[in-house]
PDB file of C-alpha atoms in Angstrom:
ATOM      1  CA  GLY A  27      58.164  19.819  15.459  1.00 84.00           C
ATOM      2  CA  ILE A  28      57.517  22.310  18.213  1.00 91.00           C
ATOM      3  CA  GLN A  29      59.582  25.484  18.310  1.00 94.00           C
ATOM      4  CA  VAL A  30      60.208  27.248  21.604  1.00 97.00           C
ATOM      5  CA  GLU A  31      61.310  30.855  21.875  1.00 98.00           C
ATOM      6  CA  GLN A  32      62.274  32.657  25.058  1.00 98.00           C
ATOM      7  CA  SER A  33      62.645  36.324  25.848  1.00 98.00           C
ATOM      8  CA  PRO A  34      64.556  38.259  26.871  1.00 98.00           C
ATOM      9  CA  PRO A  35      67.835  36.452  26.195  1.00 97.00           C
ATOM     10  CA  ASP A  36      69.582  38.343  28.977  1.00 97.00           C
ATOM     11  CA  LEU A  37      68.323  40.153  32.041  1.00 97.00           C
ATOM     12  CA  ILE A  38      70.163  42.113  34.725  1.00 97.00           C
ATOM     13  CA  LEU A  39      68.339  43.044  37.921  1.00 95.00           C
ATOM     14  CA  GLN A  40      69.079  44.657  41.225  1.00 97.00           C
ATOM     15  CA  GLU A  41      68.388  42.485  44.225  1.00 97.00           C
ATOM     16  CA  GLY A  42      64.770  42.896  45.318  1.00 97.00           C
ATOM     17  CA  ALA A  43      63.400  43.649  41.852  1.00 97.00           C
ATOM     18  CA  ASN A  44      60.682  41.637  40.117  1.00 97.00           C
ATOM     19  CA  SER A  45      60.923  40.118  36.648  1.00 96.00           C
ATOM     20  CA  THR A  46      58.895  38.298  34.025  1.00 97.00           C
ATOM     21  CA  LEU A  47      60.340  35.766  31.604  1.00 98.00           C
ATOM     22  CA  ARG A  48      58.364  34.745  28.551  1.00 98.00           C
ATOM     23  CA  CYS A  49      58.177  31.505  26.566  1.00 98.00           C
ATOM     24  CA  ASN A  50      56.324  31.221  23.242  1.00 98.00           C
ATOM     25  CA  PHE A  51      55.674  27.856  21.628  1.00 96.00           C
ATOM     26  CA  SER A  52      54.548  27.089  18.101  1.00 94.00           C
ATOM     27  CA  ASP A  53      52.009  24.301  18.606  1.00 92.00           C
ATOM     28  CA  SER A  54      49.726  22.755  21.183  1.00 91.00           C
ATOM     29  CA  VAL A  55      51.611  21.101  24.022  1.00 91.00           C
ATOM     30  CA  ASN A  56      51.017  18.343  26.524  1.00 89.00           C
ATOM     31  CA  ASN A  57      54.044  19.262  28.578  1.00 92.00           C
ATOM     32  CA  LEU A  58      55.625  22.563  29.461  1.00 96.00           C
ATOM     33  CA  GLN A  59      58.335  22.846  32.063  1.00 97.00           C
ATOM     34  CA  TRP A  60      60.466  25.648  33.469  1.00 98.00           C
ATOM     35  CA  PHE A  61      63.986  24.881  34.666  1.00 97.00           C
ATOM     36  CA  HIS A  62      66.733  26.784  36.403  1.00 97.00           C
ATOM     37  CA  GLN A  63      70.287  25.784  35.513  1.00 95.00           C
ATOM     38  CA  ASN A  64      72.649  26.616  38.320  1.00 87.00           C
ATOM     39  CA  PRO A  65      76.295  27.611  37.822  1.00 82.00           C
ATOM     40  CA  TRP A  66      77.332  23.954  38.210  1.00 82.00           C
ATOM     41  CA  GLY A  67      75.170  22.972  35.248  1.00 85.00           C
ATOM     42  CA  GLN A  68      72.461  21.124  37.122  1.00 87.00           C
ATOM     43  CA  LEU A  69      68.911  21.537  35.848  1.00 92.00           C
ATOM     44  CA  ILE A  70      66.420  22.211  38.589  1.00 92.00           C
ATOM     45  CA  ASN A  71      62.747  21.567  37.883  1.00 93.00           C
ATOM     46  CA  LEU A  72      60.774  24.699  38.727  1.00 96.00           C
ATOM     47  CA  PHE A  73      57.331  24.044  37.292  1.00 96.00           C
ATOM     48  CA  TYR A  74      55.436  21.501  35.261  1.00 95.00           C
ATOM     49  CA  ILE A  75      52.734  23.718  33.805  1.00 96.00           C
ATOM     50  CA  PRO A  76      51.099  22.761  30.475  1.00 94.00           C
ATOM     51  CA  SER A  77      48.229  25.058  31.457  1.00 95.00           C
ATOM     52  CA  GLY A  78      47.042  27.232  34.337  1.00 96.00           C
ATOM     53  CA  THR A  79      48.911  28.972  37.121  1.00 98.00           C
ATOM     54  CA  LYS A  80      51.169  27.682  39.867  1.00 97.00           C
ATOM     55  CA  GLN A  81      53.124  29.336  42.642  1.00 97.00           C
ATOM     56  CA  ASN A  82      56.104  28.194  44.652  1.00 96.00           C
ATOM     57  CA  GLY A  83      57.411  30.780  47.079  1.00 97.00           C
ATOM     58  CA  ARG A  84      58.740  33.797  45.200  1.00 97.00           C
ATOM     59  CA  LEU A  85      58.268  32.065  41.864  1.00 98.00           C
ATOM     60  CA  SER A  86      55.067  31.629  39.925  1.00 98.00           C
ATOM     61  CA  ALA A  87      54.212  30.555  36.404  1.00 98.00           C
ATOM     62  CA  THR A  88      51.260  30.910  34.093  1.00 98.00           C
ATOM     63  CA  THR A  89      50.627  29.081  30.829  1.00 97.00           C
ATOM     64  CA  VAL A  90      47.923  30.206  28.433  1.00 97.00           C
ATOM     65  CA  ALA A  91      47.796  27.167  26.182  1.00 94.00           C
ATOM     66  CA  THR A  92      45.239  28.631  23.753  1.00 94.00           C
ATOM     67  CA  GLU A  93      47.580  31.565  23.064  1.00 96.00           C
ATOM     68  CA  ARG A  94      50.728  29.424  23.154  1.00 97.00           C
ATOM     69  CA  TYR A  95      52.774  31.196  25.746  1.00 98.00           C
ATOM     70  CA  SER A  96      53.987  30.791  29.284  1.00 98.00           C
ATOM     71  CA  LEU A  97      55.316  33.315  31.771  1.00 98.00           C
ATOM     72  CA  LEU A  98      57.652  32.831  34.715  1.00 98.00           C
ATOM     73  CA  TYR A  99      57.502  35.479  37.422  1.00 98.00           C
ATOM     74  CA  ILE A 100      60.292  36.049  39.895  1.00 97.00           C
ATOM     75  CA  SER A 101      59.488  38.389  42.754  1.00 97.00           C
ATOM     76  CA  SER A 102      61.913  40.020  45.200  1.00 97.00           C
ATOM     77  CA  SER A 103      64.866  38.560  43.306  1.00 97.00           C
ATOM     78  CA  GLN A 104      67.946  37.380  45.173  1.00 96.00           C
ATOM     79  CA  THR A 105      71.507  36.843  44.008  1.00 94.00           C
ATOM     80  CA  THR A 106      70.933  33.093  44.263  1.00 93.00           C
ATOM     81  CA  ASP A 107      68.311  33.415  41.515  1.00 95.00           C
ATOM     82  CA  SER A 108      71.106  34.088  39.027  1.00 94.00           C
ATOM     83  CA  GLY A 109      71.625  31.521  36.297  1.00 94.00           C
ATOM     84  CA  VAL A 110      69.920  30.392  33.135  1.00 97.00           C
ATOM     85  CA  TYR A 111      66.181  29.783  32.975  1.00 98.00           C
ATOM     86  CA  PHE A 112      64.937  27.366  30.357  1.00 98.00           C
ATOM     87  CA  CYS A 113      61.462  26.725  29.081  1.00 98.00           C
ATOM     88  CA  ALA A 114      60.873  23.361  27.414  1.00 97.00           C
ATOM     89  CA  ALA A 115      57.793  21.975  25.721  1.00 96.00           C
ATOM     90  CA  SER A 116      56.628  18.783  24.075  1.00 93.00           C
ATOM     91  CA  GLY A 117      53.674  17.890  21.902  1.00 87.00           C
ATOM     92  CA  ASN A 118      52.493  14.678  20.351  1.00 82.00           C
ATOM     93  CA  THR A 119      55.995  13.305  19.759  1.00 81.00           C
ATOM     94  CA  GLY A 120      56.761  13.401  23.476  1.00 82.00           C
ATOM     95  CA  LYS A 121      60.154  14.972  22.798  1.00 89.00           C
ATOM     96  CA  LEU A 122      60.946  17.839  25.148  1.00 93.00           C
ATOM     97  CA  ILE A 123      62.293  20.758  23.128  1.00 95.00           C
ATOM     98  CA  PHE A 124      64.176  23.543  24.872  1.00 97.00           C
ATOM     99  CA  GLY A 125      64.179  27.252  24.234  1.00 98.00           C
ATOM    100  CA  GLN A 126      67.449  29.147  24.080  1.00 97.00           C
ATOM    101  CA  GLY A 127      67.150  30.288  27.676  1.00 97.00           C
ATOM    102  CA  THR A 128      67.174  33.559  29.582  1.00 98.00           C
ATOM    103  CA  THR A 129      70.382  34.376  31.424  1.00 97.00           C
ATOM    104  CA  LEU A 130      69.538  36.223  34.617  1.00 96.00           C
ATOM    105  CA  GLN A 131      72.054  38.139  36.672  1.00 96.00           C
ATOM    106  CA  VAL A 132      70.916  39.568  40.003  1.00 96.00           C
ATOM    107  CA  LYS A 133      73.249  42.166  41.428  1.00 96.00           C
ATOM    108  CA  PRO A 134      73.532  42.810  45.180  1.00 95.00           C
TER     109      PRO A 134
ATOM    110  CA  SER B  18      59.877  12.156  41.169  1.00 77.00           C
ATOM    111  CA  ALA B  19      62.669  10.089  39.628  1.00 85.00           C
ATOM    112  CA  VAL B  20      66.218  10.037  40.972  1.00 91.00           C
ATOM    113  CA  ILE B  21      68.792   9.808  38.203  1.00 94.00           C
ATOM    114  CA  SER B  22      72.459   9.024  38.739  1.00 96.00           C
ATOM    115  CA  GLN B  23      74.992   9.730  36.012  1.00 96.00           C
ATOM    116  CA  LYS B  24      78.581   8.566  35.874  1.00 97.00           C
ATOM    117  CA  PRO B  25      81.112  10.019  35.431  1.00 97.00           C
ATOM    118  CA  SER B  26      80.208  13.520  36.569  1.00 95.00           C
ATOM    119  CA  ARG B  27      83.081  14.937  34.566  1.00 96.00           C
ATOM    120  CA  ASP B  28      85.994  13.733  32.487  1.00 97.00           C
ATOM    121  CA  ILE B  29      88.855  15.039  30.423  1.00 97.00           C
ATOM    122  CA  CYS B  30      89.621  12.892  27.395  1.00 96.00           C
ATOM    123  CA  GLN B  31      92.092  12.801  24.562  1.00 97.00           C
ATOM    124  CA  ARG B  32      91.123  13.317  20.958  1.00 97.00           C
ATOM    125  CA  GLY B  33      90.276  10.060  19.175  1.00 97.00           C
ATOM    126  CA  THR B  34      89.230   8.128  22.278  1.00 97.00           C
ATOM    127  CA  SER B  35      85.724   7.114  23.382  1.00 98.00           C
ATOM    128  CA  LEU B  36      83.819   7.668  26.631  1.00 98.00           C
ATOM    129  CA  THR B  37      80.805   5.767  27.908  1.00 98.00           C
ATOM    130  CA  ILE B  38      78.389   7.601  30.162  1.00 98.00           C
ATOM    131  CA  GLN B  39      76.101   5.632  32.454  1.00 98.00           C
ATOM    132  CA  CYS B  40      72.607   6.598  33.563  1.00 97.00           C
ATOM    133  CA  GLN B  41      70.841   4.770  36.394  1.00 97.00           C
ATOM    134  CA  VAL B  42      67.251   5.506  37.462  1.00 95.00           C
ATOM    135  CA  ASP B  43      65.694   4.542  40.778  1.00 94.00           C
ATOM    136  CA  SER B  44      62.483   3.278  39.145  1.00 91.00           C
ATOM    137  CA  GLN B  45      61.456   1.554  35.950  1.00 91.00           C
ATOM    138  CA  VAL B  46      60.792   3.953  33.091  1.00 89.00           C
ATOM    139  CA  THR B  47      59.780   3.319  29.518  1.00 86.00           C
ATOM    140  CA  MET B  48      61.472   6.255  27.862  1.00 86.00           C
ATOM    141  CA  MET B  49      64.970   7.575  28.503  1.00 93.00           C
ATOM    142  CA  PHE B  50      66.482  10.500  26.655  1.00 95.00           C
ATOM    143  CA  TRP B  51      69.986  11.766  26.059  1.00 97.00           C
ATOM    144  CA  TYR B  52      70.696  15.467  25.592  1.00 97.00           C
ATOM    145  CA  ARG B  53      73.782  17.486  24.743  1.00 98.00           C
ATOM    146  CA  GLN B  54      74.499  21.016  25.898  1.00 97.00           C
ATOM    147  CA  GLN B  55      77.372  22.668  24.112  1.00 97.00           C
ATOM    148  CA  PRO B  56      79.134  25.564  25.889  1.00 95.00           C
ATOM    149  CA  GLY B  57      76.857  28.577  26.195  1.00 93.00           C
ATOM    150  CA  GLN B  58      74.036  26.836  24.329  1.00 96.00           C
ATOM    151  CA  SER B  59      70.689  25.279  25.105  1.00 97.00           C
ATOM    152  CA  LEU B  60      69.957  21.577  25.377  1.00 97.00           C
ATOM    153  CA  THR B  61      69.591  19.509  22.219  1.00 97.00           C
ATOM    154  CA  LEU B  62      68.026  16.061  22.134  1.00 96.00           C
ATOM    155  CA  ILE B  63      70.424  13.411  20.848  1.00 97.00           C
ATOM    156  CA  ALA B  64      68.218  10.325  20.963  1.00 96.00           C
ATOM    157  CA  THR B  65      65.406   8.500  22.668  1.00 94.00           C
ATOM    158  CA  ALA B  66      66.267   5.120  24.170  1.00 92.00           C
ATOM    159  CA  ASN B  67      63.468   2.626  24.589  1.00 84.00           C
ATOM    160  CA  GLN B  68      64.082  -0.737  26.227  1.00 81.00           C
ATOM    161  CA  GLY B  69      64.016  -3.608  23.776  1.00 80.00           C
ATOM    162  CA  SER B  70      64.410  -1.572  20.614  1.00 83.00           C
ATOM    163  CA  GLU B  71      66.980   0.496  18.778  1.00 88.00           C
ATOM    164  CA  ALA B  72      67.426   4.059  19.936  1.00 93.00           C
ATOM    165  CA  THR B  73      65.818   6.760  17.814  1.00 94.00           C
ATOM    166  CA  TYR B  74      68.264   9.499  16.831  1.00 96.00           C
ATOM    167  CA  GLU B  75      67.486  13.125  16.073  1.00 96.00           C
ATOM    168  CA  SER B  76      68.639  14.864  12.938  1.00 95.00           C
ATOM    169  CA  GLY B  77      72.366  15.512  13.061  1.00 95.00           C
ATOM    170  CA  PHE B  78      73.173  12.611  15.401  1.00 97.00           C
ATOM    171  CA  VAL B  79      74.175   9.136  14.213  1.00 96.00           C
ATOM    172  CA  ILE B  80      74.521   5.777  15.900  1.00 96.00           C
ATOM    173  CA  ASP B  81      78.165   5.326  14.898  1.00 97.00           C
ATOM    174  CA  LYS B  82      79.116   8.475  16.781  1.00 97.00           C
ATOM    175  CA  PHE B  83      76.724   8.118  19.736  1.00 98.00           C
ATOM    176  CA  PRO B  84      75.881   4.434  20.279  1.00 97.00           C
ATOM    177  CA  ILE B  85      73.303   3.896  23.004  1.00 96.00           C
ATOM    178  CA  SER B  86      72.452   0.818  25.017  1.00 94.00           C
ATOM    179  CA  ARG B  87      69.259   0.235  27.008  1.00 93.00           C
ATOM    180  CA  PRO B  88      69.531  -3.237  28.549  1.00 91.00           C
ATOM    181  CA  ASN B  89      66.682  -2.803  31.045  1.00 91.00           C
ATOM    182  CA  LEU B  90      64.085  -0.349  32.328  1.00 91.00           C
ATOM    183  CA  THR B  91      66.396   1.387  34.819  1.00 94.00           C
ATOM    184  CA  PHE B  92      69.686   1.769  32.957  1.00 95.00           C
ATOM    185  CA  SER B  93      71.167   3.220  29.781  1.00 96.00           C
ATOM    186  CA  THR B  94      74.563   4.153  28.425  1.00 96.00           C
ATOM    187  CA  LEU B  95      75.650   6.723  25.866  1.00 98.00           C
ATOM    188  CA  THR B  96      79.061   6.405  24.220  1.00 98.00           C
ATOM    189  CA  VAL B  97      80.749   9.383  22.611  1.00 98.00           C
ATOM    190  CA  SER B  98      83.033   7.804  20.004  1.00 98.00           C
ATOM    191  CA  ASN B  99      86.206   8.997  18.332  1.00 97.00           C
ATOM    192  CA  MET B 100      86.037  12.262  20.222  1.00 97.00           C
ATOM    193  CA  SER B 101      87.160  15.650  18.979  1.00 97.00           C
ATOM    194  CA  PRO B 102      87.278  18.988  20.835  1.00 97.00           C
ATOM    195  CA  GLU B 103      83.867  19.815  19.292  1.00 96.00           C
ATOM    196  CA  ASP B 104      82.374  17.065  21.481  1.00 97.00           C
ATOM    197  CA  SER B 105      83.207  19.040  24.618  1.00 97.00           C
ATOM    198  CA  SER B 106      79.776  19.486  26.191  1.00 97.00           C
ATOM    199  CA  ILE B 107      77.557  18.548  29.062  1.00 96.00           C
ATOM    200  CA  TYR B 108      75.690  15.320  28.351  1.00 97.00           C
ATOM    201  CA  LEU B 109      72.466  14.790  30.273  1.00 96.00           C
ATOM    202  CA  CYS B 110      70.250  11.788  30.799  1.00 96.00           C
ATOM    203  CA  SER B 111      66.540  12.362  31.235  1.00 95.00           C
ATOM    204  CA  VAL B 112      63.503  10.226  31.983  1.00 93.00           C
ATOM    205  CA  LYS B 113      59.806  10.790  31.750  1.00 86.00           C
ATOM    206  CA  SER B 114      57.900  10.119  34.930  1.00 74.00           C
ATOM    207  CA  GLY B 115      55.200   7.506  34.485  1.00 64.00           C
ATOM    208  CA  GLY B 116      53.313   8.688  37.522  1.00 61.00           C
ATOM    209  CA  ARG B 117      52.747  12.414  37.309  1.00 57.00           C
ATOM    210  CA  GLY B 118      51.845  12.989  33.698  1.00 63.00           C
ATOM    211  CA  ASN B 119      54.603  13.988  31.336  1.00 76.00           C
ATOM    212  CA  ILE B 120      57.137  15.499  33.729  1.00 87.00           C
ATOM    213  CA  GLN B 121      60.728  14.944  32.661  1.00 91.00           C
ATOM    214  CA  TYR B 122      63.556  14.732  35.137  1.00 92.00           C
ATOM    215  CA  PHE B 123      67.235  15.234  34.445  1.00 94.00           C
ATOM    216  CA  GLY B 124      70.409  13.814  35.845  1.00 92.00           C
ATOM    217  CA  ALA B 125      73.200  16.084  37.034  1.00 93.00           C
ATOM    218  CA  GLY B 126      75.003  15.659  33.723  1.00 95.00           C
ATOM    219  CA  THR B 127      78.458  14.616  32.579  1.00 96.00           C
ATOM    220  CA  ARG B 128      80.805  17.488  31.832  1.00 95.00           C
ATOM    221  CA  LEU B 129      83.152  16.331  29.069  1.00 97.00           C
ATOM    222  CA  SER B 130      86.258  18.138  27.900  1.00 97.00           C
ATOM    223  CA  VAL B 131      88.170  16.815  24.909  1.00 97.00           C
ATOM    224  CA  LEU B 132      91.769  17.933  24.415  1.00 96.00           C
TER     225      LEU B 132
END
């Protein structure tokens, strides 16, 4: 099945800094999603982006399906951006497979 | 989007007992999924629950330990049987939206601690 790898595993930023999180996947996908898990454990859908580019406020994402990677950009980071960011992908099986996550800490 | 309600939101259980987690969706969906997130780890798919058929379990998960029911298109239960401290995790229900492509939505999860 699909394998999903995320980098970096951990990231510490000062408030106001920009960051890029990367997600590599091993096969062609029909679904790729980015999530933010808040400190209470809830998964928040950020983007559904099997290909192309999307933006939502300070966040944007780009997936280059032919090269099997996706990037999540966070601009002007805030302390509320802290948490774990997951990339998840599915292929023909329809099973959404998660990467190991990037733990982001934004310091004031 | 799909609105998913999970019950209970959290529980503390004794070793050897069982807990049934309920998942209710506000619309009819074909596929429902159950995930486990162990402390400090990512999410792992336990099984896929399709209405009218047996659940399909992933490698490392068995029906005797995690029996699943799917009586209709809006509801499913996951039971964690004969619990041990290693079962302490967050258990999440997920559905695939039939409208907007393949987007999957997740419930708020059930935080289980086994003593």
